[in-house]
């Protein structure tokens, strides 16, 4: 019969311990062995698994399930992109001496200890660009002059407002007048007439005086 799980002999695998995308489910698995190389199946409660964001107090607790034959599958997701540290611990038997100098006994206890390779460094990357979450910052004044170049900065973000630093997105900038623009030729001519008369309609402009000869 195998003995209890030995943390140093247990190994983890899966992309979820290396990288993931914000908002999508990431997965990894842990295979457990005892200290003699035998496959063992500790209870799921023996595990303590946490992902801690390095730049914020966010802590993720992955969900685990026993697959069988000493293998456990874990999954998690987070909306916050960034660098994380994944801690995977399993209860491991430890012994300590108790009693007096004349009567000592070895007392077994179980302590959560990191498995081989733990802690792991995990990168959570932003998701695809989500236009409603992107922002625009004007570098030049917002009052524009014809034929003068303008400068602005567009910050692309995913749907969780994580900034995206990858290039390749194509943006189209459309400038629209705050005033309605005429489309028909007659309307354009009327608009030019209004501009020439200082905003007065042609019918409001006084007719030139008649000269009688």
mmCIF file of C-alpha atoms in Angstrom:
data_model
loop_
_atom_site.group_PDB
_atom_site.id
_atom_site.type_symbol
_atom_site.label_atom_id
_atom_site.label_comp_id
_atom_site.label_asym_id
_atom_site.label_seq_id
_atom_site.Cartn_x
_atom_site.Cartn_y
_atom_site.Cartn_z
ATOM 1 C CA UNK A 1 0.000 0.000 0.000
ATOM 2 C CA UNK A 2 1.461 3.438 -0.899
ATOM 3 C CA UNK A 3 2.242 5.826 1.895
ATOM 4 C CA UNK A 4 1.024 9.425 2.116
ATOM 5 C CA UNK A 5 1.875 11.977 -0.549
ATOM 6 C CA UNK A 6 5.334 13.492 -0.508
ATOM 7 C CA UNK A 7 5.319 17.118 -1.720
ATOM 8 C CA UNK A 8 8.833 16.979 -3.137
ATOM 9 C CA UNK A 9 7.920 13.952 -5.257
ATOM 10 C CA UNK A 10 4.721 15.450 -6.716
ATOM 11 C CA UNK A 11 4.914 17.243 -10.047
ATOM 12 C CA UNK A 12 2.627 19.627 -11.939
ATOM 13 C CA UNK A 13 2.109 20.126 -15.667
ATOM 14 C CA UNK A 14 -0.009 22.287 -17.929
ATOM 15 C CA UNK A 15 0.046 25.710 -19.577
ATOM 16 C CA UNK A 16 -1.987 27.194 -16.716
ATOM 17 C CA UNK A 17 1.192 27.292 -14.650
ATOM 18 C CA UNK A 18 2.992 29.349 -17.304
ATOM 19 C CA UNK A 19 0.519 31.694 -18.971
ATOM 20 C CA UNK A 20 -3.153 32.362 -19.614
ATOM 21 C CA UNK A 21 -5.452 34.984 -21.181
ATOM 22 C CA UNK A 22 -7.637 37.254 -19.080
ATOM 23 C CA UNK A 23 -11.220 36.045 -18.992
ATOM 24 C CA UNK A 24 -10.478 32.538 -20.287
ATOM 25 C CA UNK A 25 -10.169 29.343 -18.280
ATOM 26 C CA UNK A 26 -6.664 28.035 -17.641
ATOM 27 C CA UNK A 27 -5.842 24.494 -16.552
ATOM 28 C CA UNK A 28 -3.060 22.442 -15.023
ATOM 29 C CA UNK A 29 -2.694 19.051 -13.337
ATOM 30 C CA UNK A 30 -0.781 17.582 -10.414
ATOM 31 C CA UNK A 31 0.446 13.989 -10.193
ATOM 32 C CA UNK A 32 1.056 12.732 -6.671
ATOM 33 C CA UNK A 33 3.598 10.164 -5.480
ATOM 34 C CA UNK A 34 4.842 9.069 -2.101
ATOM 35 C CA UNK A 35 8.472 9.327 -1.090
ATOM 36 C CA UNK A 36 9.169 5.839 -2.499
ATOM 37 C CA UNK A 37 7.909 6.615 -6.010
ATOM 38 C CA UNK A 38 4.531 4.955 -5.619
ATOM 39 C CA UNK A 39 1.415 6.622 -6.974
ATOM 40 C CA UNK A 40 -0.781 7.745 -4.129
ATOM 41 C CA UNK A 41 -4.176 9.414 -3.943
ATOM 42 C CA UNK A 42 -4.473 11.908 -1.085
ATOM 43 C CA UNK A 43 -7.840 13.604 -0.502
ATOM 44 C CA UNK A 44 -8.472 16.770 -2.473
ATOM 45 C CA UNK A 45 -8.535 18.654 0.818
ATOM 46 C CA UNK A 46 -4.801 17.926 1.136
ATOM 47 C CA UNK A 47 -4.068 20.563 -1.484
ATOM 48 C CA UNK A 48 -3.641 24.284 -0.943
ATOM 49 C CA UNK A 49 -3.446 26.099 -4.280
ATOM 50 C CA UNK A 50 -3.334 29.873 -4.705
ATOM 51 C CA UNK A 51 -2.426 32.351 -7.441
ATOM 52 C CA UNK A 52 -1.306 35.718 -6.082
ATOM 53 C CA UNK A 53 -1.043 38.794 -8.316
ATOM 54 C CA UNK A 54 2.346 40.449 -7.890
ATOM 55 C CA UNK A 55 1.004 43.996 -8.378
ATOM 56 C CA UNK A 56 -2.311 43.882 -6.523
ATOM 57 C CA UNK A 57 -4.016 42.100 -3.596
ATOM 58 C CA UNK A 58 -5.917 39.788 -5.972
ATOM 59 C CA UNK A 59 -5.779 36.121 -4.918
ATOM 60 C CA UNK A 60 -7.224 33.339 -7.082
ATOM 61 C CA UNK A 61 -8.252 29.971 -5.655
ATOM 62 C CA UNK A 62 -8.354 27.379 -8.467
ATOM 63 C CA UNK A 63 -11.017 24.687 -8.484
ATOM 64 C CA UNK A 64 -9.737 21.145 -8.221
ATOM 65 C CA UNK A 65 -11.097 17.696 -9.038
ATOM 66 C CA UNK A 66 -9.641 14.216 -8.609
ATOM 67 C CA UNK A 67 -9.207 12.538 -11.978
ATOM 68 C CA UNK A 68 -7.947 9.214 -10.697
ATOM 69 C CA UNK A 69 -4.733 7.256 -10.295
ATOM 70 C CA UNK A 70 -3.198 10.018 -8.182
ATOM 71 C CA UNK A 71 -3.907 12.765 -10.709
ATOM 72 C CA UNK A 72 -5.700 16.008 -9.868
ATOM 73 C CA UNK A 73 -6.922 18.643 -12.336
ATOM 74 C CA UNK A 74 -7.184 22.346 -11.470
ATOM 75 C CA UNK A 75 -8.729 25.257 -13.359
ATOM 76 C CA UNK A 76 -9.033 28.999 -12.797
ATOM 77 C CA UNK A 77 -9.757 32.280 -14.564
ATOM 78 C CA UNK A 78 -9.138 35.933 -13.809
ATOM 79 C CA UNK A 79 -10.081 39.223 -15.461
ATOM 80 C CA UNK A 80 -6.946 41.033 -14.274
ATOM 81 C CA UNK A 81 -3.891 40.742 -16.519
ATOM 82 C CA UNK A 82 -0.420 40.821 -14.997
ATOM 83 C CA UNK A 83 2.270 38.719 -13.385
ATOM 84 C CA UNK A 84 1.186 36.106 -10.837
ATOM 85 C CA UNK A 85 2.853 33.654 -8.491
ATOM 86 C CA UNK A 86 1.218 30.228 -8.229
ATOM 87 C CA UNK A 87 1.669 28.293 -4.983
ATOM 88 C CA UNK A 88 0.845 24.571 -5.083
ATOM 89 C CA UNK A 89 1.125 22.832 -1.730
ATOM 90 C CA UNK A 90 0.102 19.359 -0.567
ATOM 91 C CA UNK A 91 -0.107 17.981 2.968
ATOM 92 C CA UNK A 92 3.054 16.014 3.684
ATOM 93 C CA UNK A 93 3.825 13.852 6.650
ATOM 94 C CA UNK A 94 6.326 15.308 9.084
ATOM 95 C CA UNK A 95 7.537 13.951 12.398
ATOM 96 C CA UNK A 96 8.594 15.691 15.557
ATOM 97 C CA UNK A 97 9.795 14.515 18.924
ATOM 98 C CA UNK A 98 7.717 15.158 22.019
ATOM 99 C CA UNK A 99 8.095 14.214 25.683
ATOM 100 C CA UNK A 100 10.767 14.504 28.321
ATOM 101 C CA UNK A 101 14.418 13.650 28.110
ATOM 102 C CA UNK A 102 13.762 10.160 29.435
ATOM 103 C CA UNK A 103 10.655 9.425 27.378
ATOM 104 C CA UNK A 104 10.491 10.670 23.831
ATOM 105 C CA UNK A 105 8.101 9.694 21.050
ATOM 106 C CA UNK A 106 7.836 10.473 17.374
ATOM 107 C CA UNK A 107 4.536 12.214 16.622
ATOM 108 C CA UNK A 108 3.381 12.304 13.007
ATOM 109 C CA UNK A 109 1.715 15.416 11.675
ATOM 110 C CA UNK A 110 0.843 16.724 8.227
ATOM 111 C CA UNK A 111 1.960 20.113 6.992
ATOM 112 C CA UNK A 112 1.268 21.844 3.637
ATOM 113 C CA UNK A 113 4.512 21.861 1.683
ATOM 114 C CA UNK A 114 5.315 23.073 -1.858
ATOM 115 C CA UNK A 115 5.452 20.455 -4.596
ATOM 116 C CA UNK A 116 8.395 20.228 -6.986
ATOM 117 C CA UNK A 117 8.826 23.528 -8.845
ATOM 118 C CA UNK A 118 6.461 25.538 -6.651
ATOM 119 C CA UNK A 119 6.046 28.502 -6.631
ATOM 120 C CA UNK A 120 5.462 28.997 -10.366
ATOM 121 C CA UNK A 121 5.577 32.260 -12.316
ATOM 122 C CA UNK A 122 2.428 32.799 -14.390
ATOM 123 C CA UNK A 123 1.760 35.561 -16.926
ATOM 124 C CA UNK A 124 -1.872 36.534 -17.523
ATOM 125 C CA UNK A 125 -2.038 38.320 -20.881
ATOM 126 C CA UNK A 126 -4.775 40.764 -21.933
ATOM 127 C CA UNK A 127 -7.538 39.482 -24.167
ATOM 128 C CA UNK A 128 -8.381 40.706 -27.689
ATOM 129 C CA UNK A 129 -8.861 44.412 -28.308
ATOM 130 C CA UNK A 130 -12.359 45.599 -27.377
ATOM 131 C CA UNK A 131 -13.086 48.963 -29.092
ATOM 132 C CA UNK A 132 -15.582 50.336 -26.486
ATOM 133 C CA UNK A 133 -12.859 50.015 -23.818
ATOM 134 C CA UNK A 134 -10.145 51.797 -25.836
ATOM 135 C CA UNK A 135 -9.230 55.413 -25.102
ATOM 136 C CA UNK A 136 -7.952 58.404 -27.082
ATOM 137 C CA UNK A 137 -5.700 61.147 -25.741
ATOM 138 C CA UNK A 138 -4.997 64.255 -27.771
ATOM 139 C CA UNK A 139 -1.396 65.459 -27.822
ATOM 140 C CA UNK A 140 -2.076 68.507 -29.977
ATOM 141 C CA UNK A 141 -4.841 71.017 -29.126
ATOM 142 C CA UNK A 142 -8.301 69.792 -30.021
ATOM 143 C CA UNK A 143 -8.864 72.933 -32.091
ATOM 144 C CA UNK A 144 -7.553 71.839 -35.472
ATOM 145 C CA UNK A 145 -6.258 73.870 -38.384
ATOM 146 C CA UNK A 146 -6.579 72.825 -41.990
ATOM 147 C CA UNK A 147 -3.413 71.148 -43.357
ATOM 148 C CA UNK A 148 -1.758 71.093 -39.906
ATOM 149 C CA UNK A 149 -0.748 67.606 -38.692
ATOM 150 C CA UNK A 150 -2.251 66.308 -35.468
ATOM 151 C CA UNK A 151 -0.944 63.918 -32.829
ATOM 152 C CA UNK A 152 -3.000 61.673 -30.612
ATOM 153 C CA UNK A 153 -2.474 58.501 -28.585
ATOM 154 C CA UNK A 154 -4.847 55.544 -28.761
ATOM 155 C CA UNK A 155 -4.682 53.088 -25.851
ATOM 156 C CA UNK A 156 -6.045 49.705 -26.858
ATOM 157 C CA UNK A 157 -7.649 47.615 -24.113
ATOM 158 C CA UNK A 158 -9.449 44.306 -23.796
ATOM 159 C CA UNK A 159 -13.030 43.995 -22.541
ATOM 160 C CA UNK A 160 -11.809 44.001 -18.937
ATOM 161 C CA UNK A 161 -9.961 47.303 -19.520
ATOM 162 C CA UNK A 162 -6.543 45.672 -19.345
ATOM 163 C CA UNK A 163 -4.097 47.756 -21.447
ATOM 164 C CA UNK A 164 -2.757 45.964 -24.504
ATOM 165 C CA UNK A 165 0.860 46.597 -25.467
ATOM 166 C CA UNK A 166 0.936 44.366 -28.543
ATOM 167 C CA UNK A 167 1.002 46.085 -31.912
ATOM 168 C CA UNK A 168 -0.985 45.147 -34.982
ATOM 169 C CA UNK A 169 -4.392 46.682 -34.244
ATOM 170 C CA UNK A 170 -5.778 48.925 -36.995
ATOM 171 C CA UNK A 171 -7.795 51.969 -35.972
ATOM 172 C CA UNK A 172 -9.789 54.350 -38.155
ATOM 173 C CA UNK A 173 -10.175 57.953 -37.012
ATOM 174 C CA UNK A 174 -13.174 59.868 -38.351
ATOM 175 C CA UNK A 175 -13.576 63.604 -37.677
ATOM 176 C CA UNK A 176 -17.096 64.940 -37.971
ATOM 177 C CA UNK A 177 -18.261 68.535 -37.892
ATOM 178 C CA UNK A 178 -20.403 69.595 -34.974
ATOM 179 C CA UNK A 179 -22.607 71.416 -37.517
ATOM 180 C CA UNK A 180 -24.761 69.569 -40.049
ATOM 181 C CA UNK A 181 -23.113 69.501 -43.440
ATOM 182 C CA UNK A 182 -25.313 70.058 -46.523
ATOM 183 C CA UNK A 183 -25.241 67.300 -49.071
ATOM 184 C CA UNK A 184 -27.240 68.580 -52.046
ATOM 185 C CA UNK A 185 -25.715 71.146 -54.434
ATOM 186 C CA UNK A 186 -28.564 73.606 -53.793
ATOM 187 C CA UNK A 187 -28.014 73.312 -50.060
ATOM 188 C CA UNK A 188 -24.284 73.888 -50.482
ATOM 189 C CA UNK A 189 -24.961 77.001 -52.570
ATOM 190 C CA UNK A 190 -27.345 78.263 -49.900
ATOM 191 C CA UNK A 191 -24.733 77.639 -47.255
ATOM 192 C CA UNK A 192 -22.167 79.615 -49.226
ATOM 193 C CA UNK A 193 -24.682 82.447 -49.600
ATOM 194 C CA UNK A 194 -25.255 82.501 -45.838
ATOM 195 C CA UNK A 195 -21.531 82.637 -45.219
ATOM 196 C CA UNK A 196 -21.093 85.479 -47.718
ATOM 197 C CA UNK A 197 -23.883 87.545 -46.162
ATOM 198 C CA UNK A 198 -22.770 87.059 -42.598
ATOM 199 C CA UNK A 199 -25.474 84.526 -41.839
ATOM 200 C CA UNK A 200 -28.403 86.448 -43.373
ATOM 201 C CA UNK A 201 -30.521 84.843 -46.014
ATOM 202 C CA UNK A 202 -30.500 86.323 -49.501
ATOM 203 C CA UNK A 203 -34.060 87.541 -49.075
ATOM 204 C CA UNK A 204 -32.949 89.517 -45.999
ATOM 205 C CA UNK A 205 -30.214 91.393 -47.817
ATOM 206 C CA UNK A 206 -31.466 94.854 -48.895
ATOM 207 C CA UNK A 207 -31.629 95.370 -52.611
ATOM 208 C CA UNK A 208 -29.310 97.985 -54.075
ATOM 209 C CA UNK A 209 -30.990 101.373 -54.668
ATOM 210 C CA UNK A 210 -32.340 102.095 -58.119
ATOM 211 C CA UNK A 211 -30.564 104.819 -60.037
ATOM 212 C CA UNK A 212 -32.801 106.888 -62.292
ATOM 213 C CA UNK A 213 -31.131 108.524 -65.233
#
